[in-house]
mmCIF file of C-alpha atoms in Angstrom:
data_model
loop_
_atom_site.group_PDB
_atom_site.id
_atom_site.type_symbol
_atom_site.label_atom_id
_atom_site.label_comp_id
_atom_site.label_asym_id
_atom_site.label_seq_id
_atom_site.Cartn_x
_atom_site.Cartn_y
_atom_site.Cartn_z
ATOM 1 C CA MET A 237 0.008 -0.027 0.030
ATOM 2 C CA ALA A 238 0.997 3.622 -0.452
ATOM 3 C CA GLU A 239 2.764 5.330 2.390
ATOM 4 C CA LEU A 240 1.931 8.512 4.125
ATOM 5 C CA LEU A 241 5.332 10.029 4.412
ATOM 6 C CA ALA A 242 4.681 13.341 6.198
ATOM 7 C CA GLY A 243 2.182 16.098 6.653
ATOM 8 C CA LEU A 244 3.278 19.695 5.997
ATOM 9 C CA GLY A 245 1.418 22.921 6.683
ATOM 10 C CA THR A 246 2.474 26.116 5.077
ATOM 11 C CA SER A 247 1.269 29.630 4.099
ATOM 12 C CA HIS A 248 0.843 30.316 0.393
ATOM 13 C CA VAL A 249 1.026 34.073 0.389
ATOM 14 C CA PRO A 250 1.395 35.462 -3.180
ATOM 15 C CA SER A 251 3.985 37.978 -2.103
ATOM 16 C CA ILE A 252 6.284 34.959 -1.546
ATOM 17 C CA ALA A 253 6.009 34.210 -5.290
ATOM 18 C CA ALA A 254 6.496 37.856 -6.123
ATOM 19 C CA ALA A 255 9.649 37.933 -4.010
ATOM 20 C CA LEU A 256 10.997 34.866 -5.788
ATOM 21 C CA ASP A 257 10.129 36.371 -9.225
ATOM 22 C CA LYS A 258 11.833 39.618 -8.433
ATOM 23 C CA GLY A 259 15.008 37.820 -7.287
ATOM 24 C CA LEU A 260 14.462 38.928 -3.606
ATOM 25 C CA ARG A 261 15.121 35.447 -2.144
ATOM 26 C CA ASP A 262 18.286 36.594 -0.418
ATOM 27 C CA SER A 263 17.275 40.185 0.379
ATOM 28 C CA ASP A 264 17.470 41.405 3.961
ATOM 29 C CA GLU A 265 13.646 41.306 4.124
ATOM 30 C CA TRP A 266 13.026 37.838 2.723
ATOM 31 C CA LYS A 267 16.080 35.764 3.482
ATOM 32 C CA PRO A 268 15.115 34.838 7.057
ATOM 33 C CA PHE A 269 11.749 33.682 5.810
ATOM 34 C CA PHE A 270 13.115 31.495 2.980
ATOM 35 C CA ASP A 271 15.977 30.167 5.029
ATOM 36 C CA GLY A 272 13.408 28.910 7.606
ATOM 37 C CA TYR A 273 12.174 26.402 5.019
ATOM 38 C CA ILE A 274 15.709 24.865 4.312
ATOM 39 C CA PRO A 275 15.525 22.111 7.058
ATOM 40 C CA ALA A 276 12.126 20.996 5.814
ATOM 41 C CA GLN A 277 13.202 21.170 2.194
ATOM 42 C CA ASP A 278 16.302 18.960 2.998
ATOM 43 C CA TRP A 279 14.032 16.502 4.903
ATOM 44 C CA VAL A 280 11.632 16.148 2.087
ATOM 45 C CA ARG A 281 14.425 15.875 -0.542
ATOM 46 C CA ALA A 282 16.087 13.056 1.501
ATOM 47 C CA HIS A 283 12.717 11.159 1.827
ATOM 48 C CA LYS A 284 11.740 11.442 -1.868
ATOM 49 C CA PRO A 285 7.936 11.647 -1.933
ATOM 50 C CA ASP A 286 6.346 10.449 -5.166
ATOM 51 C CA ILE A 287 3.118 12.332 -4.765
ATOM 52 C CA ALA A 288 2.060 15.638 -3.053
ATOM 53 C CA VAL A 289 -1.556 16.011 -2.186
ATOM 54 C CA VAL A 290 -2.054 19.782 -1.926
ATOM 55 C CA ILE A 291 -5.021 21.253 -0.221
ATOM 56 C CA PHE A 292 -5.568 24.884 -1.039
ATOM 57 C CA ASN A 293 -8.191 27.422 -2.122
ATOM 58 C CA ASP A 294 -8.600 28.995 -5.537
ATOM 59 C CA HIS A 295 -8.431 32.814 -5.173
ATOM 60 C CA GLY A 296 -10.947 33.833 -7.884
ATOM 61 C CA ASN A 297 -8.663 32.619 -10.584
ATOM 62 C CA SER A 298 -9.839 29.255 -11.824
ATOM 63 C CA PHE A 299 -13.387 29.475 -10.408
ATOM 64 C CA PHE A 300 -15.669 32.595 -10.733
ATOM 65 C CA LEU A 301 -18.671 33.196 -8.588
ATOM 66 C CA ASP A 302 -20.868 31.806 -11.326
ATOM 67 C CA ARG A 303 -19.970 28.301 -10.053
ATOM 68 C CA ILE A 304 -18.098 27.780 -6.810
ATOM 69 C CA PRO A 305 -17.364 24.177 -5.725
ATOM 70 C CA THR A 306 -17.289 23.799 -2.011
ATOM 71 C CA LEU A 307 -14.912 20.949 -2.670
ATOM 72 C CA ALA A 308 -13.084 20.117 -5.892
ATOM 73 C CA LEU A 309 -10.556 17.451 -6.821
ATOM 74 C CA GLY A 310 -8.138 17.565 -9.693
ATOM 75 C CA VAL A 311 -7.691 14.331 -11.733
ATOM 76 C CA ALA A 312 -5.840 15.904 -14.587
ATOM 77 C CA GLU A 313 -2.560 14.586 -16.160
ATOM 78 C CA GLU A 314 -1.143 18.055 -16.135
ATOM 79 C CA TYR A 315 -1.939 21.483 -14.622
ATOM 80 C CA GLN A 316 -0.746 24.911 -15.801
ATOM 81 C CA PRO A 317 -0.136 27.962 -13.676
ATOM 82 C CA ALA A 318 -3.132 30.314 -13.699
ATOM 83 C CA ASP A 319 -3.144 33.901 -15.064
ATOM 84 C CA GLU A 320 -3.961 35.893 -11.959
ATOM 85 C CA GLY A 321 -3.894 39.193 -13.787
ATOM 86 C CA TRP A 322 -0.160 39.446 -14.506
ATOM 87 C CA GLY A 323 0.103 36.523 -16.874
ATOM 88 C CA PRO A 324 0.953 32.993 -15.880
ATOM 89 C CA ARG A 325 4.102 32.747 -13.788
ATOM 90 C CA ALA A 326 7.152 31.135 -15.212
ATOM 91 C CA VAL A 327 7.007 27.950 -13.102
ATOM 92 C CA PRO A 328 6.989 24.437 -14.610
ATOM 93 C CA ASN A 329 3.625 22.795 -15.358
ATOM 94 C CA PHE A 330 2.528 20.427 -12.698
ATOM 95 C CA ILE A 331 2.200 16.772 -13.494
ATOM 96 C CA GLY A 332 -0.926 15.157 -12.073
ATOM 97 C CA ALA A 333 -0.922 11.870 -10.181
ATOM 98 C CA SER A 334 -4.116 11.080 -11.887
ATOM 99 C CA ASP A 335 -4.253 7.333 -10.969
ATOM 100 C CA PHE A 336 -4.207 8.193 -7.256
ATOM 101 C CA ALA A 337 -6.423 11.106 -7.888
ATOM 102 C CA TRP A 338 -9.218 8.835 -9.456
ATOM 103 C CA HIS A 339 -8.759 6.339 -6.540
ATOM 104 C CA LEU A 340 -9.268 9.281 -4.208
ATOM 105 C CA ALA A 341 -12.409 10.315 -6.190
ATOM 106 C CA ASP A 342 -13.818 6.888 -5.693
ATOM 107 C CA GLN A 343 -12.997 6.838 -2.000
ATOM 108 C CA MET A 344 -14.369 10.307 -1.464
ATOM 109 C CA VAL A 345 -17.747 9.646 -3.001
ATOM 110 C CA ALA A 346 -18.013 6.263 -1.359
ATOM 111 C CA GLY A 347 -17.235 7.988 1.954
ATOM 112 C CA HIS A 348 -19.819 10.634 1.227
ATOM 113 C CA PHE A 349 -17.615 13.479 0.208
ATOM 114 C CA ASP A 350 -18.813 14.636 -3.216
ATOM 115 C CA PRO A 351 -16.205 16.834 -4.869
ATOM 116 C CA MET A 352 -16.417 18.511 -8.253
ATOM 117 C CA ILE A 353 -14.054 16.431 -10.467
ATOM 118 C CA CYS A 354 -11.684 18.581 -12.443
ATOM 119 C CA ARG A 355 -9.975 17.320 -15.617
ATOM 120 C CA GLU A 356 -8.750 20.754 -16.890
ATOM 121 C CA LEU A 357 -7.666 23.161 -14.208
ATOM 122 C CA ASP A 358 -5.175 25.963 -13.911
ATOM 123 C CA VAL A 359 -3.679 26.297 -10.436
ATOM 124 C CA ASP A 360 -3.018 29.588 -8.752
ATOM 125 C CA HIS A 361 -0.505 30.721 -6.069
ATOM 126 C CA GLY A 362 -2.403 28.646 -3.507
ATOM 127 C CA LEU A 363 -0.705 25.553 -4.945
ATOM 128 C CA GLN A 364 2.338 27.133 -6.619
ATOM 129 C CA VAL A 365 3.747 28.832 -3.562
ATOM 130 C CA PRO A 366 3.740 25.744 -1.319
ATOM 131 C CA MET A 367 5.357 23.611 -4.055
ATOM 132 C CA GLU A 368 8.065 26.363 -4.457
ATOM 133 C CA LEU A 369 8.599 26.592 -0.716
ATOM 134 C CA VAL A 370 9.107 22.834 -0.418
ATOM 135 C CA PHE A 371 10.834 21.933 -3.722
ATOM 136 C CA GLY A 372 12.414 25.183 -4.773
ATOM 137 C CA ARG A 373 12.467 26.245 -8.449
ATOM 138 C CA PRO A 374 13.416 23.127 -10.262
ATOM 139 C CA ALA A 375 13.264 22.738 -13.996
ATOM 140 C CA ALA A 376 10.683 20.042 -13.339
ATOM 141 C CA TRP A 377 8.822 19.239 -10.242
ATOM 142 C CA PRO A 378 10.144 16.079 -8.480
ATOM 143 C CA VAL A 379 6.672 14.913 -7.419
ATOM 144 C CA LYS A 380 3.266 14.500 -9.148
ATOM 145 C CA ILE A 381 0.451 16.320 -7.500
ATOM 146 C CA VAL A 382 -3.195 15.853 -6.542
ATOM 147 C CA PRO A 383 -4.920 19.228 -5.906
ATOM 148 C CA ILE A 384 -7.788 19.386 -3.524
ATOM 149 C CA LEU A 385 -9.490 22.798 -3.643
ATOM 150 C CA VAL A 386 -11.606 24.017 -0.838
ATOM 151 C CA ASN A 387 -13.934 27.198 -1.136
ATOM 152 C CA THR A 388 -12.849 29.631 1.475
ATOM 153 C CA ILE A 389 -14.003 32.745 -0.451
ATOM 154 C CA GLN A 390 -17.794 32.674 -0.768
ATOM 155 C CA TYR A 391 -19.852 31.857 2.224
ATOM 156 C CA PRO A 392 -20.897 29.392 3.419
ATOM 157 C CA ILE A 393 -17.412 27.886 3.549
ATOM 158 C CA PRO A 394 -17.028 24.271 4.839
ATOM 159 C CA THR A 395 -16.558 23.718 8.653
ATOM 160 C CA PRO A 396 -13.300 22.896 10.315
ATOM 161 C CA GLN A 397 -14.758 19.628 11.435
ATOM 162 C CA ARG A 398 -15.539 18.624 7.891
ATOM 163 C CA MET A 399 -11.940 19.421 6.873
ATOM 164 C CA TRP A 400 -10.673 17.095 9.640
ATOM 165 C CA GLU A 401 -12.992 14.388 8.471
ATOM 166 C CA LEU A 402 -11.778 14.784 4.983
ATOM 167 C CA GLY A 403 -8.217 14.210 6.264
ATOM 168 C CA GLN A 404 -9.366 10.996 7.885
ATOM 169 C CA LEU A 405 -10.802 9.913 4.509
ATOM 170 C CA LEU A 406 -7.684 10.833 2.731
ATOM 171 C CA ARG A 407 -5.672 8.690 5.257
ATOM 172 C CA ARG A 408 -7.854 5.682 4.404
ATOM 173 C CA ALA A 409 -7.507 6.388 0.640
ATOM 174 C CA ILE A 410 -3.799 6.311 0.947
ATOM 175 C CA ALA A 411 -3.881 3.142 3.091
ATOM 176 C CA SER A 412 -6.022 1.435 0.405
ATOM 177 C CA TYR A 413 -3.974 2.462 -2.673
ATOM 178 C CA PRO A 414 -2.182 -0.597 -3.957
ATOM 179 C CA THR A 415 1.225 0.918 -4.851
ATOM 180 C CA ASP A 416 4.379 1.547 -2.910
ATOM 181 C CA GLU A 417 4.346 5.258 -3.559
ATOM 182 C CA LYS A 418 5.220 7.742 -0.890
ATOM 183 C CA ILE A 419 2.799 10.597 -0.317
ATOM 184 C CA ILE A 420 3.289 13.957 1.398
ATOM 185 C CA VAL A 421 0.097 15.847 2.299
ATOM 186 C CA MET A 422 0.278 19.683 2.264
ATOM 187 C CA GLY A 423 -2.343 21.685 3.992
ATOM 188 C CA THR A 424 -1.904 25.372 2.887
ATOM 189 C CA GLY A 425 -3.098 28.862 3.701
ATOM 190 C CA GLY A 426 -2.960 31.432 6.552
ATOM 191 C CA LEU A 427 -1.722 32.261 8.993
ATOM 192 C CA SER A 428 -3.549 35.211 10.334
ATOM 193 C CA HIS A 429 -4.431 37.958 7.804
ATOM 194 C CA GLN A 430 -7.276 39.996 6.635
ATOM 195 C CA LEU A 431 -7.290 41.811 3.292
ATOM 196 C CA GLN A 432 -10.632 43.454 3.286
ATOM 197 C CA GLY A 433 -12.762 45.825 5.324
ATOM 198 C CA ALA A 434 -11.799 48.320 8.051
ATOM 199 C CA ARG A 435 -10.020 45.452 9.845
ATOM 200 C CA ALA A 436 -7.727 45.012 6.886
ATOM 201 C CA GLY A 437 -4.082 44.459 8.026
ATOM 202 C CA TYR A 438 -5.210 42.510 11.026
ATOM 203 C CA ILE A 439 -2.635 39.892 12.081
ATOM 204 C CA ASN A 440 -2.323 37.926 15.340
ATOM 205 C CA PRO A 441 1.191 36.681 15.852
ATOM 206 C CA ASP A 442 0.411 35.259 19.344
ATOM 207 C CA ALA A 443 -2.382 33.082 17.849
ATOM 208 C CA ASP A 444 -0.251 32.139 14.992
ATOM 209 C CA ARG A 445 2.645 31.058 17.191
ATOM 210 C CA ALA A 446 0.202 28.918 19.341
ATOM 211 C CA TRP A 447 -1.099 27.349 16.098
ATOM 212 C CA ILE A 448 2.455 26.403 15.009
ATOM 213 C CA ALA A 449 3.254 25.034 18.409
ATOM 214 C CA LYS A 450 0.032 23.055 18.890
ATOM 215 C CA ILE A 451 -1.250 21.965 15.515
ATOM 216 C CA GLY A 452 0.939 18.821 15.769
ATOM 217 C CA ALA A 453 0.884 18.061 19.437
ATOM 218 C CA ASP A 454 -2.442 19.252 20.633
ATOM 219 C CA PRO A 455 -4.873 20.130 17.837
ATOM 220 C CA ALA A 456 -8.127 19.403 19.683
ATOM 221 C CA ARG A 457 -9.006 23.061 20.157
ATOM 222 C CA TYR A 458 -8.528 23.930 16.486
ATOM 223 C CA ARG A 459 -10.647 20.969 15.497
ATOM 224 C CA ALA A 460 -13.475 22.130 17.671
ATOM 225 C CA MET A 461 -13.455 25.852 16.755
ATOM 226 C CA THR A 462 -16.226 27.293 14.610
ATOM 227 C CA ARG A 463 -15.733 29.138 11.335
ATOM 228 C CA GLU A 464 -16.622 32.379 13.063
ATOM 229 C CA ASP A 465 -13.895 31.576 15.681
ATOM 230 C CA TYR A 466 -11.361 31.258 12.922
ATOM 231 C CA ILE A 467 -12.332 34.484 11.398
ATOM 232 C CA ALA A 468 -12.286 36.341 14.722
ATOM 233 C CA GLU A 469 -8.930 34.869 15.798
ATOM 234 C CA PHE A 470 -7.074 34.677 12.452
ATOM 235 C CA GLY A 471 -8.854 37.263 10.283
ATOM 236 C CA SER A 472 -11.246 36.755 7.406
ATOM 237 C CA GLU A 473 -8.590 35.280 5.040
ATOM 238 C CA GLY A 474 -6.887 33.674 7.899
ATOM 239 C CA ALA A 475 -9.843 31.269 8.043
ATOM 240 C CA GLU A 476 -7.874 29.471 5.263
ATOM 241 C CA LEU A 477 -6.253 27.659 8.116
ATOM 242 C CA ILE A 478 -9.103 25.194 8.145
ATOM 243 C CA MET A 479 -7.271 23.557 5.209
ATOM 244 C CA TRP A 480 -4.418 22.602 7.474
ATOM 245 C CA LEU A 481 -6.995 20.461 9.298
ATOM 246 C CA VAL A 482 -7.258 18.109 6.302
ATOM 247 C CA MET A 483 -3.498 17.547 6.651
ATOM 248 C CA ARG A 484 -3.723 17.163 10.411
ATOM 249 C CA GLY A 485 -6.717 14.867 10.221
ATOM 250 C CA CYS A 486 -4.799 12.704 7.784
ATOM 251 C CA MET A 487 -2.047 12.035 10.406
ATOM 252 C CA ASP A 488 -1.938 9.860 13.534
ATOM 253 C CA ASP A 489 -3.110 11.192 16.934
ATOM 254 C CA SER A 490 0.426 11.365 17.940
ATOM 255 C CA VAL A 491 2.930 13.094 15.609
ATOM 256 C CA ARG A 492 6.474 14.384 15.838
ATOM 257 C CA THR A 493 6.914 18.054 14.724
ATOM 258 C CA LEU A 494 10.109 17.702 12.724
ATOM 259 C CA HIS A 495 10.539 21.343 11.687
ATOM 260 C CA GLN A 496 8.526 24.550 12.158
ATOM 261 C CA GLN A 497 8.978 28.242 11.577
ATOM 262 C CA TYR A 498 7.065 31.481 11.980
ATOM 263 C CA PHE A 499 7.597 34.834 10.339
ATOM 264 C CA ALA A 500 5.489 37.943 10.403
ATOM 265 C CA PRO A 501 4.437 39.610 8.416
ATOM 266 C CA ALA A 502 4.997 38.374 4.918
ATOM 267 C CA SER A 503 3.364 41.264 3.126
ATOM 268 C CA MET A 504 0.171 41.453 5.178
ATOM 269 C CA THR A 505 0.202 37.914 6.519
ATOM 270 C CA GLY A 506 1.563 35.834 9.368
ATOM 271 C CA ALA A 507 3.491 33.138 7.554
ATOM 272 C CA GLY A 508 4.226 29.806 9.046
ATOM 273 C CA MET A 509 5.216 26.197 8.363
ATOM 274 C CA VAL A 510 5.141 22.856 10.172
ATOM 275 C CA LEU A 511 6.519 19.432 9.051
ATOM 276 C CA LEU A 512 4.854 16.583 10.862
ATOM 277 C CA GLU A 513 5.711 12.898 10.956
ATOM 278 C CA ASN A 514 3.639 10.102 12.449
ATOM 279 C CA MET A 515 5.053 8.573 15.633
ATOM 280 C CA GLY A 516 4.597 5.176 13.958
ATOM 281 C CA MET B 80 -26.609 49.933 0.367
ATOM 282 C CA THR B 81 -25.608 48.872 3.843
ATOM 283 C CA ILE B 82 -24.722 45.314 4.723
ATOM 284 C CA THR B 83 -24.169 44.509 8.334
ATOM 285 C CA ASP B 84 -21.026 42.528 9.066
ATOM 286 C CA ARG B 85 -21.501 39.553 11.486
ATOM 287 C CA ILE B 86 -17.895 40.126 12.555
ATOM 288 C CA PRO B 87 -17.213 43.888 12.944
ATOM 289 C CA ASP B 88 -15.363 45.559 10.006
ATOM 290 C CA THR B 89 -14.983 42.097 8.351
ATOM 291 C CA PRO B 90 -16.964 41.881 5.060
ATOM 292 C CA LEU B 91 -17.577 38.294 4.231
ATOM 293 C CA LEU B 92 -18.667 37.293 0.720
ATOM 294 C CA ASP B 93 -22.058 35.917 1.905
ATOM 295 C CA ARG B 94 -25.308 35.921 0.021
ATOM 296 C CA ALA B 95 -26.002 39.650 0.314
ATOM 297 C CA ARG B 96 -22.441 40.726 -0.690
ATOM 298 C CA SER B 97 -22.144 38.167 -3.482
ATOM 299 C CA ASN B 98 -25.444 39.287 -4.940
ATOM 300 C CA ALA B 99 -24.509 42.958 -4.575
ATOM 301 C CA GLY B 100 -21.094 42.618 -6.021
ATOM 302 C CA TYR B 101 -21.628 40.085 -8.732
ATOM 303 C CA ALA B 102 -21.345 42.463 -11.690
ATOM 304 C CA LEU B 103 -18.388 44.240 -10.102
ATOM 305 C CA ASN B 104 -16.510 41.068 -9.457
ATOM 306 C CA LYS B 105 -17.313 39.766 -12.918
ATOM 307 C CA MET B 106 -15.915 42.875 -14.434
ATOM 308 C CA ALA B 107 -12.676 42.393 -12.433
ATOM 309 C CA MET B 108 -12.581 38.715 -13.339
ATOM 310 C CA GLY B 109 -12.485 39.797 -17.040
ATOM 311 C CA LEU B 110 -9.092 41.175 -16.334
ATOM 312 C CA SER B 111 -7.594 37.684 -15.976
ATOM 313 C CA THR B 112 -7.136 37.405 -19.696
ATOM 314 C CA PRO B 113 -4.746 39.370 -21.879
ATOM 315 C CA ALA B 114 -7.682 40.478 -24.019
ATOM 316 C CA GLY B 115 -9.652 41.786 -21.043
ATOM 317 C CA ARG B 116 -6.613 43.762 -19.729
ATOM 318 C CA ALA B 117 -5.886 45.276 -23.234
ATOM 319 C CA ALA B 118 -9.521 46.332 -23.518
ATOM 320 C CA PHE B 119 -9.550 47.863 -19.978
ATOM 321 C CA LEU B 120 -6.286 49.776 -20.771
ATOM 322 C CA ALA B 121 -7.346 50.892 -24.239
ATOM 323 C CA ASP B 122 -10.732 52.305 -23.141
ATOM 324 C CA GLU B 123 -11.778 51.840 -19.564
ATOM 325 C CA ASP B 124 -15.230 53.236 -20.053
ATOM 326 C CA SER B 125 -16.057 50.983 -22.979
ATOM 327 C CA TYR B 126 -14.759 47.974 -20.986
ATOM 328 C CA LEU B 127 -16.874 48.899 -17.958
ATOM 329 C CA ASP B 128 -19.914 49.274 -20.253
ATOM 330 C CA ARG B 129 -19.826 45.494 -20.853
ATOM 331 C CA PHE B 130 -20.851 44.881 -17.278
ATOM 332 C CA ALA B 131 -24.025 45.854 -15.334
ATOM 333 C CA LEU B 132 -22.262 47.915 -12.685
ATOM 334 C CA SER B 133 -24.348 50.260 -10.565
ATOM 335 C CA PRO B 134 -23.477 53.999 -10.895
ATOM 336 C CA ALA B 135 -21.842 53.839 -7.419
ATOM 337 C CA GLN B 136 -19.779 50.682 -8.372
ATOM 338 C CA ARG B 137 -18.699 52.312 -11.593
ATOM 339 C CA ALA B 138 -17.529 55.437 -9.806
ATOM 340 C CA ALA B 139 -15.662 53.398 -7.216
ATOM 341 C CA VAL B 140 -13.764 51.601 -9.917
ATOM 342 C CA LYS B 141 -12.987 54.769 -11.784
ATOM 343 C CA ALA B 142 -11.778 56.394 -8.605
ATOM 344 C CA ARG B 143 -9.803 53.265 -7.584
ATOM 345 C CA ASP B 144 -11.767 53.534 -4.255
ATOM 346 C CA TRP B 145 -10.838 50.139 -2.811
ATOM 347 C CA ALA B 146 -12.852 50.595 0.388
ATOM 348 C CA GLU B 147 -15.981 51.615 -1.561
ATOM 349 C CA MET B 148 -15.554 48.757 -4.024
ATOM 350 C CA VAL B 149 -15.572 46.266 -1.129
ATOM 351 C CA ARG B 150 -18.417 48.105 0.592
ATOM 352 C CA LEU B 151 -20.373 47.655 -2.607
ATOM 353 C CA GLY B 152 -19.781 43.860 -2.788
ATOM 354 C CA GLY B 153 -16.442 43.669 -4.402
ATOM 355 C CA ASN B 154 -14.253 40.922 -3.139
ATOM 356 C CA LEU B 155 -10.544 41.595 -2.898
ATOM 357 C CA PHE B 156 -9.450 38.521 -4.780
ATOM 358 C CA TYR B 157 -11.353 39.783 -7.837
ATOM 359 C CA ILE B 158 -10.787 43.535 -7.564
ATOM 360 C CA LEU B 159 -7.118 42.960 -7.016
ATOM 361 C CA LYS B 160 -6.923 42.260 -10.726
ATOM 362 C CA ILE B 161 -7.464 45.940 -11.290
ATOM 363 C CA SER B 162 -4.090 46.385 -9.507
ATOM 364 C CA ALA B 163 -2.548 44.264 -12.235
ATOM 365 C CA VAL B 164 -3.524 46.815 -14.941
ATOM 366 C CA ASP B 165 -3.207 49.948 -12.774
ATOM 367 C CA PRO B 166 -0.336 48.915 -10.367
ATOM 368 C CA THR B 167 -1.230 49.414 -6.750
ATOM 369 C CA PRO B 168 0.628 47.682 -3.878
ATOM 370 C CA ILE B 169 -1.453 45.357 -1.931
ATOM 371 C CA ARG B 170 -0.570 47.136 1.337
ATOM 372 C CA ALA B 171 -1.793 50.503 -0.201
ATOM 373 C CA ILE B 172 -5.121 48.727 -0.900
ATOM 374 C CA GLY B 173 -5.142 47.471 2.691
ATOM 375 C CA ALA B 174 -4.381 50.976 4.136
ATOM 376 C CA ALA B 175 -7.100 52.425 2.024
ATOM 377 C CA GLN B 176 -9.625 49.974 3.416
ATOM 378 C CA ALA B 177 -8.498 50.621 6.965
ATOM 379 C CA GLY B 178 -8.879 54.332 6.425
ATOM 380 C CA LEU B 179 -5.130 54.888 7.331
ATOM 381 C CA SER B 180 -2.129 56.417 5.548
ATOM 382 C CA LEU B 181 0.237 53.727 4.337
ATOM 383 C CA GLU B 182 2.732 54.770 6.933
ATOM 384 C CA ASP B 183 0.161 54.550 9.796
ATOM 385 C CA PHE B 184 -1.231 51.247 8.401
ATOM 386 C CA LEU B 185 2.201 49.655 8.345
ATOM 387 C CA ASP B 186 3.044 50.967 11.795
ATOM 388 C CA GLN B 187 -0.345 50.211 13.543
ATOM 389 C CA ARG B 188 -1.404 47.044 11.856
ATOM 390 C CA LEU B 189 1.727 45.353 10.608
ATOM 391 C CA GLY B 190 4.402 46.535 12.995
ATOM 392 C CA LYS B 191 6.104 48.801 10.453
ATOM 393 C CA VAL B 192 7.803 46.116 8.363
ATOM 394 C CA THR B 193 8.417 46.061 4.623
ATOM 395 C CA ASN B 194 8.170 42.506 3.364
ATOM 396 C CA GLY B 195 6.294 42.329 0.203
#
């Protein structure tokens, strides 16, 4: 059966991509942020995952408000970077793990999750940035991907509890997949930020640091919180953090936090990362 | 139009806002293609004519009044595409919504840092 190699949570702030595109990786402002990912990058490189399941939200790039899937699953052979207004970024196309994706589609629907199944899909910074933070800027990505898209833009958004349950289902889908491939699950978004309204610019570094410290060791509170709790504590766009719960719900109750970092703010966002491994 | 926020100063794209802002967001979504951006840059009024914006929404777009666009149902992830054709830093858009100067916004909200 396939192996759940690790769970990784990370921000996907578009300014991270812009900094890379502008050659600011090693600038005084950004170097501490990017350097914080090096230990996790080294660990992932050494453990050679075959597939990355990336849970993220589209930011009004691939889906317009005419049709918003609460949950969508990519089964494509290949994904191109989306045009977010500035033209598609010069990152390699992403190769889909379509065999596992179709297996996951079967498992999801059988388990009473009913995603929109996407055969042609451009992917925006929500997927691009985590891939770049984990795998750098290779000529070709070293893993195939399975995108899971969660609506966090138009209300109602799904509940944190539903995200956790989706993680549990993903775990069963990995366990029942008859290959020896190694899978890393990446929950993305957050941490605290709010981009709209008079509370724009809200960040909550104390809450962010607590999240980074506890999402591995003691996630019960985050699993129990309401959507409104997330918005109040982490800001309206900070509610993206519910997508980390898919990753956490996929893991064992007991996990080791291999690496972590927190940096604030990246642009207008608290930016953080954890790399989790099952205790086994 | 006044829409009450369930969480103060935090406009969520719920039914009321999504309905109010649909045309405005659709206009902005049109800027995610090279053809849409070229049309906007060549003749903004003609481009805006393609969409059923209210007079207030149209005025807000023309004035690049980000707070007003959001108040009228615009969602940042869509209207941000306007900043791709008329470059505006995201933190300036944030400051405008907070009703602060950029300097005060960075200082009071973000701890006066410059990343991004």
